[in-house]
Coordinates of C-alpha atoms in Angstrom, one line a residue:
Chain A
M1 CA 0.2 0.5 0.1
D2 CA 2.2 3.1 -1.4
L3 CA 0.1 5.6 0.9
L4 CA 1.0 3.6 3.7
K5 CA 4.8 3.8 2.5
E6 CA 4.6 6.6 2.0
K7 CA 3.6 7.9 5.9
I8 CA 6.3 5.9 7.4
I9 CA 8.8 7.7 5.3
K10 CA 7.6 10.6 6.0
E11 CA 6.1 11.2 9.3
G12 CA 7.1 8.0 11.1
I13 CA 10.3 8.4 13.7
V14 CA 12.2 5.2 14.3
E15 CA 13.9 4.5 17.8
S16 CA 16.1 2.5 19.4
G17 CA 15.3 -1.5 20.4
G18 CA 13.2 -1.7 17.1
V19 CA 10.2 1.2 17.9
L20 CA 9.0 2.5 15.1
R21 CA 6.7 5.8 16.3
V22 CA 3.5 6.3 14.1
D23 CA 1.6 8.8 16.3
N24 CA 0.9 11.4 13.8
F25 CA -1.4 8.9 12.4
L26 CA -2.1 5.6 13.9
N27 CA -0.9 5.1 17.9
H28 CA -2.2 9.2 19.2
R29 CA -3.7 10.9 16.2
L30 CA -5.6 9.1 13.8
D31 CA -5.9 10.2 10.4
I32 CA -9.3 8.7 9.7
E33 CA -9.2 9.1 5.9
F34 CA -6.4 7.0 5.6
I35 CA -7.7 5.1 7.8
N36 CA -10.3 5.1 5.4
E37 CA -8.2 3.5 2.9
V38 CA -7.1 1.1 5.1
G39 CA -10.5 -0.3 6.1
L40 CA -11.2 -0.6 2.4
Y41 CA -8.2 -2.7 1.6
F42 CA -9.2 -4.7 4.0
K43 CA -12.6 -5.3 2.8
S44 CA -11.5 -5.8 -0.7
I45 CA -9.0 -8.9 0.6
F46 CA -11.7 -10.2 3.1
Q47 CA -15.4 -9.2 1.8
D48 CA -15.2 -12.8 0.1
R49 CA -15.1 -14.4 3.2
N50 CA -18.1 -15.0 4.9
I51 CA -16.9 -12.9 8.3
N52 CA -19.0 -12.1 10.9
K53 CA -17.3 -10.4 13.3
I54 CA -14.1 -8.5 13.9
L55 CA -11.4 -9.1 16.8
T56 CA -9.2 -6.6 17.7
I57 CA -7.1 -5.3 20.7
E58 CA -7.2 -1.5 22.5
S59 CA -6.7 1.0 21.9
S60 CA -5.0 1.4 18.8
G61 CA -6.7 -1.3 16.6
I62 CA -10.2 -0.3 17.6
A63 CA -10.3 2.6 15.3
I64 CA -9.2 1.0 12.1
A65 CA -11.7 -2.7 13.6
T66 CA -14.1 0.0 13.4
I67 CA -14.2 1.5 9.9
T68 CA -13.3 -1.6 8.7
A69 CA -16.7 -3.0 10.4
Q70 CA -18.7 -0.5 8.5
Y71 CA -17.7 -2.0 5.5
L72 CA -17.8 -5.2 6.5
H73 CA -21.2 -5.2 7.9
V74 CA -20.6 -6.9 11.8
P75 CA -19.6 -6.1 14.7
V76 CA -16.3 -5.3 16.2
V77 CA -15.5 -7.1 19.6
F78 CA -12.0 -5.4 21.5
A79 CA -9.7 -7.3 23.8
K80 CA -9.2 -5.1 26.9
K81 CA -5.7 -5.1 28.6
N82 CA -5.2 -5.4 32.2
I83 CA -8.2 -6.3 34.6
H84 CA -10.7 -4.2 34.4
V85 CA -13.1 -3.9 37.0
N86 CA -16.5 -3.9 34.9
L87 CA -15.7 -6.9 33.3
P88 CA -18.1 -9.7 33.8
N89 CA -16.5 -13.0 35.9
D90 CA -16.3 -15.4 32.7
V91 CA -13.5 -14.7 30.6
Y92 CA -10.6 -15.9 28.2
V93 CA -7.7 -14.7 30.0
E94 CA -4.2 -14.5 28.1
E95 CA -0.6 -12.8 29.4
V96 CA 1.4 -11.3 27.0
K97 CA 4.8 -10.1 26.6
S98 CA 5.2 -6.3 25.7
S99 CA 7.6 -5.8 23.1
T100 CA 7.7 -2.5 24.3
A101 CA 7.6 -2.3 27.4
D102 CA 9.5 -4.4 30.9
E103 CA 6.2 -5.7 31.8
N104 CA 3.5 -8.0 30.8
N105 CA 0.1 -7.3 29.9
I106 CA -3.0 -9.2 30.7
I107 CA -5.6 -9.2 27.8
V108 CA -8.8 -10.5 28.3
V109 CA -12.4 -10.7 26.2
S110 CA -15.7 -11.7 28.0
K111 CA -16.3 -15.6 26.7
E112 CA -20.6 -14.2 25.7
M113 CA -18.6 -12.6 23.3
L114 CA -16.8 -14.9 21.1
S115 CA -18.7 -18.4 20.2
P116 CA -18.3 -21.7 18.1
E117 CA -20.6 -20.0 15.0
D118 CA -17.3 -17.4 14.9
N119 CA -16.0 -16.4 11.2
I120 CA -13.0 -14.2 12.4
L121 CA -11.4 -11.3 11.1
I122 CA -8.7 -9.7 13.5
V123 CA -7.5 -6.5 13.0
D124 CA -4.3 -4.8 14.4
D125 CA -2.3 -1.8 14.1
F126 CA 1.3 -3.3 14.0
L127 CA 2.6 -7.2 13.9
A128 CA 6.2 -7.8 15.7
K129 CA 6.9 -10.6 17.8
G130 CA 2.9 -11.0 17.3
N131 CA 2.9 -11.7 21.0
A132 CA -1.1 -10.2 21.1
L133 CA -1.9 -11.7 18.1
K134 CA -0.8 -15.0 18.7
A135 CA -2.5 -14.2 22.3
L136 CA -6.2 -13.7 20.3
I137 CA -5.6 -16.6 18.3
T138 CA -5.6 -18.6 21.1
M139 CA -9.1 -17.2 23.0
V140 CA -10.9 -17.5 19.5
E141 CA -9.3 -21.5 19.2
H142 CA -10.8 -21.7 23.1
A143 CA -14.8 -20.6 22.1
G144 CA -14.5 -22.8 19.1
G145 CA -14.8 -20.1 16.1
K146 CA -12.8 -19.7 13.4
I147 CA -9.9 -17.5 11.9
E148 CA -10.8 -16.2 8.2
G149 CA -7.6 -13.9 8.0
V150 CA -5.7 -11.4 10.1
G151 CA -5.4 -7.6 9.1
I152 CA -2.3 -6.2 9.6
V153 CA -1.4 -2.7 8.6
I154 CA 2.5 -2.4 9.8
E155 CA 4.7 -5.8 10.2
K156 CA 8.1 -5.7 11.0
L157 CA 9.4 -8.5 9.5
F158 CA 12.7 -8.6 11.2
Q159 CA 10.7 -9.5 14.5
G160 CA 9.6 -12.5 13.3
G161 CA 6.0 -12.6 14.4
G162 CA 4.3 -12.7 11.5
D163 CA 6.1 -15.8 10.6
E164 CA 5.3 -18.0 13.2
I165 CA 1.4 -16.5 12.5
R166 CA 1.8 -17.5 8.9
N167 CA 3.3 -21.3 9.5
M168 CA 0.2 -22.1 11.6
G169 CA -1.3 -21.9 8.5
I170 CA -3.1 -18.4 8.8
D171 CA -3.9 -15.9 6.2
L172 CA -1.8 -12.7 7.3
V173 CA -2.6 -10.0 4.7
S174 CA 0.2 -7.0 5.8
L175 CA -0.4 -3.7 3.8
A176 CA 3.4 -2.9 5.0
K177 CA 6.4 -5.2 5.8
I178 CA 9.1 -4.1 7.0
E179 CA 12.5 -5.4 6.9
S180 CA 15.0 -3.4 9.0
M181 CA 15.1 0.1 10.1
D182 CA 18.8 -0.1 11.0
D183 CA 20.0 3.6 11.3
G184 CA 17.1 4.8 11.5
K185 CA 16.6 4.1 7.4
I186 CA 13.6 1.9 6.8
I187 CA 14.2 -0.5 4.6
F188 CA 10.5 -2.3 2.7
R189 CA 9.9 -5.8 1.6
D190 CA 7.9 -5.5 -1.7
Chain B
M1 CA -32.3 9.3 21.1
D2 CA -34.9 6.5 21.4
L3 CA -32.7 3.6 19.6
L4 CA -29.6 4.2 23.1
K5 CA -32.7 4.4 25.3
E6 CA -33.7 0.9 23.9
K7 CA -30.4 -0.9 23.7
I8 CA -29.2 0.9 27.5
I9 CA -33.3 -1.3 28.6
K10 CA -32.7 -4.2 26.9
E11 CA -28.6 -4.6 26.1
G12 CA -27.7 -3.0 29.8
I13 CA -27.0 -4.2 32.7
V14 CA -26.9 -2.2 36.0
E15 CA -24.1 -3.2 39.1
S16 CA -23.2 -1.8 42.3
G17 CA -21.7 1.2 43.1
G18 CA -23.5 3.3 39.9
V19 CA -22.3 1.0 37.2
L20 CA -24.1 0.4 34.2
R21 CA -22.4 -1.8 32.1
V22 CA -23.2 -1.7 28.6
D23 CA -20.5 -4.0 26.8
N24 CA -22.8 -5.5 24.6
F25 CA -22.7 -3.1 22.1
L26 CA -20.1 0.2 23.4
N27 CA -18.0 -1.0 25.6
H28 CA -16.2 -4.6 24.5
R29 CA -18.3 -5.7 22.2
L30 CA -18.5 -2.9 19.4
D31 CA -22.4 -2.3 17.3
I32 CA -21.0 -0.7 14.6
E33 CA -24.5 -0.1 13.1
F34 CA -25.7 2.1 15.5
I35 CA -22.2 3.9 16.8
N36 CA -22.5 4.9 12.6
E37 CA -26.3 6.7 14.3
V38 CA -24.4 8.0 17.3
G39 CA -21.9 9.4 14.9
L40 CA -24.6 11.2 12.7
Y41 CA -26.2 12.6 15.5
F42 CA -23.6 14.3 16.6
K43 CA -22.6 15.2 13.0
S44 CA -26.6 16.9 12.7
I45 CA -25.7 18.2 15.9
F46 CA -21.8 19.6 15.5
Q47 CA -21.5 20.4 11.8
D48 CA -22.1 24.2 11.9
R49 CA -19.1 24.4 14.6
N50 CA -16.5 24.7 12.4
I51 CA -14.4 22.0 14.2
N52 CA -10.6 20.7 13.2
K53 CA -9.9 18.1 16.1
I54 CA -11.8 15.2 18.0
L55 CA -10.6 14.0 21.2
T56 CA -11.6 11.7 22.9
I57 CA -10.0 9.0 25.8
E58 CA -9.0 5.3 25.2
S59 CA -10.5 2.7 25.0
S60 CA -14.8 3.3 25.0
G61 CA -14.1 6.8 23.2
I62 CA -12.4 5.6 20.2
A63 CA -14.8 4.5 17.9
I64 CA -17.4 6.5 18.4
A65 CA -14.9 9.6 17.9
T66 CA -13.6 7.3 14.6
I67 CA -16.8 7.1 12.7
T68 CA -17.9 11.2 14.3
A69 CA -15.0 11.6 13.0
Q70 CA -15.6 10.1 9.4
Y71 CA -18.6 12.5 9.3
L72 CA -17.0 15.6 9.9
H73 CA -14.2 15.2 7.9
V74 CA -11.3 16.1 11.1
P75 CA -8.4 13.8 13.0
V76 CA -9.2 12.4 15.6
V77 CA -6.7 12.5 18.9
F78 CA -7.3 10.1 21.9
A79 CA -5.3 10.3 25.2
K80 CA -3.7 7.5 26.2
K81 CA -3.9 6.2 30.0
N82 CA -1.2 5.2 32.3
I83 CA 2.2 6.1 30.8
H84 CA 3.5 4.6 27.5
V85 CA 6.9 3.8 26.7
N86 CA 6.5 5.0 23.2
L87 CA 5.5 7.8 24.4
P88 CA 7.3 11.3 23.9
N89 CA 8.9 13.2 26.9
D90 CA 6.7 16.8 26.0
V91 CA 3.3 16.0 26.8
Y92 CA 0.1 17.2 29.1
V93 CA -0.4 15.1 32.3
E94 CA -3.2 15.0 33.7
E95 CA -4.5 12.9 36.7
V96 CA -8.2 11.5 36.5
K97 CA -9.5 9.7 39.2
S98 CA -11.8 6.6 38.2
S99 CA -15.4 6.6 39.4
T100 CA -15.1 2.7 38.7
A101 CA -11.8 1.8 40.3
D102 CA -9.7 2.1 43.4
E103 CA -6.9 3.1 41.5
N104 CA -6.6 6.8 39.7
N105 CA -5.3 6.8 36.7
I106 CA -3.1 9.0 34.1
I107 CA -3.8 10.9 31.2
V108 CA -1.3 12.1 28.8
V109 CA -1.8 14.0 25.4
S110 CA 1.8 14.8 23.5
K111 CA 1.8 18.2 23.3
E112 CA 2.4 18.8 19.7
M113 CA -1.1 17.1 19.6
L114 CA -3.0 20.3 19.8
S115 CA -2.6 24.0 19.3
P116 CA -3.8 27.4 19.6
E117 CA -5.3 27.2 16.6
D118 CA -7.9 23.9 17.7
N119 CA -11.7 24.0 17.6
I120 CA -12.3 21.5 19.3
L121 CA -15.0 18.7 19.5
I122 CA -14.6 15.9 22.9
V123 CA -16.6 12.8 22.8
D124 CA -16.9 9.8 25.0
D125 CA -18.6 6.7 25.6
F126 CA -19.7 7.9 29.4
L127 CA -20.0 11.1 31.6
A128 CA -20.2 10.3 35.5
K129 CA -18.6 12.3 37.7
G130 CA -16.7 14.4 34.8
N131 CA -13.1 14.0 35.9
A132 CA -11.8 12.3 32.8
L133 CA -14.1 15.7 30.6
K134 CA -12.4 18.0 33.4
A135 CA -8.6 16.3 32.9
L136 CA -9.4 16.6 28.9
I137 CA -10.4 20.1 29.2
T138 CA -7.8 21.5 30.7
M139 CA -5.5 20.3 28.9
V140 CA -7.4 21.8 25.9
E141 CA -6.8 25.0 28.0
H142 CA -3.4 24.5 28.3
A143 CA -2.8 24.4 24.5
G144 CA -5.1 27.3 24.2
G145 CA -7.2 26.0 22.3
K146 CA -11.2 26.7 22.2
I147 CA -13.8 23.7 22.9
E148 CA -16.8 24.0 20.3
G149 CA -18.6 21.4 22.2
V150 CA -18.4 17.6 24.0
G151 CA -20.6 14.6 22.7
I152 CA -21.5 12.0 25.2
V153 CA -23.2 8.8 24.9
I154 CA -24.6 8.1 28.0
E155 CA -24.8 10.9 31.0
K156 CA -25.6 9.5 34.8
L157 CA -26.9 12.5 35.4
F158 CA -27.1 11.5 39.1
Q159 CA -23.5 12.0 39.9
G160 CA -22.9 15.4 39.1
G161 CA -20.5 15.8 36.2
G162 CA -22.3 16.8 33.5
D163 CA -23.6 20.0 35.3
E164 CA -20.1 20.9 36.4
I165 CA -19.2 20.8 32.8
R166 CA -22.1 23.0 31.7
N167 CA -22.0 25.5 34.5
M168 CA -18.1 25.7 33.2
G169 CA -20.3 27.2 30.0
I170 CA -19.2 24.6 27.9
D171 CA -21.7 22.7 25.3
L172 CA -22.6 19.7 26.1
V173 CA -24.8 17.0 24.4
S174 CA -25.5 14.0 25.7
L175 CA -27.2 11.0 24.0
A176 CA -29.3 9.7 27.1
K177 CA -29.8 11.1 30.5
I178 CA -29.5 8.8 33.1
E179 CA -31.5 10.0 36.2
S180 CA -31.4 7.4 38.6
M181 CA -30.6 3.7 38.3
D182 CA -31.7 2.4 41.7
D183 CA -32.7 -1.4 42.5
G184 CA -31.6 -1.6 39.1
K185 CA -34.6 0.1 37.4
I186 CA -33.2 2.5 34.8
I187 CA -34.9 6.3 34.8
F188 CA -34.4 8.8 31.8
R189 CA -35.0 12.0 32.3
D190 CA -35.6 13.5 28.6

């Protein structure tokens, strides 16, 4: 997706530890016209898959999921990080090692939000080591649902998560694949 | 908004401590068709205000802000809760007492995301004591921007935050106003 690569080059900030900061359009300020293009792109790829639900994780996945859901005419479920007082008792819980923070996160989805009849599209902003994504996949499997596909905006190939997920037989689509960011220079793989 | 009142009556769960759980359409599962109606409603109210940015707070405000922003053709900025490793140094920070959890939250917005030229619409899912909303208002004031209006989906009148905000001279619109939830019975005010 050329528009995305241009935005990453122009607005992205490479930080130490393999961190790419895209606060200006995806992680803090949301460029809604751009995210609309992301939603349209995911629609074009996944519209024939009989998807009935989009699953994502708070917070940056929510806007992408929301707009994609408008095009696919399905609801969104977002996994919650950490423990919320307002959550019901009957939940799926997975521990997720964060790739950008030291402490691990707990992510939670209420069991009533997933079912064996689900044909799920998972979407998220970033894929690095894939820990959050693997946790979401595990939850869908526990619920007996089917994962029809995964749509990622930015995949950092050099952190290996995407290969692991593809090796699980899951149809994973990333709109931009970053091969390396050494010395602040972003190299994409086509 | 009659559709919202119907959904609250049908799908809302009243819990102790003045908590209304609407996980099924607004706080965990997102009913995108319904949130589209919310966005259209906010558009009808705020479209003539020359708004250039929508401000909200993660996580449940993001979907509402995203869809409203599509109709107003503006970007969204969402405040982040707690401290994130990826945030830049130059930030507005406010402490927010949570009305549903014991501990206080820190909410953060990068200074570069707000400016004196801003005409801002703030949107959020719930208004109870108004602590998070007051923190967002303070940030906009520190940045020298103008608040054109506030759009709330569900206001719990009995927790008083809305009256405080209106007394500040801010144009606050709530789509459903709950007067009381005693014994689990939800009474709306028209």
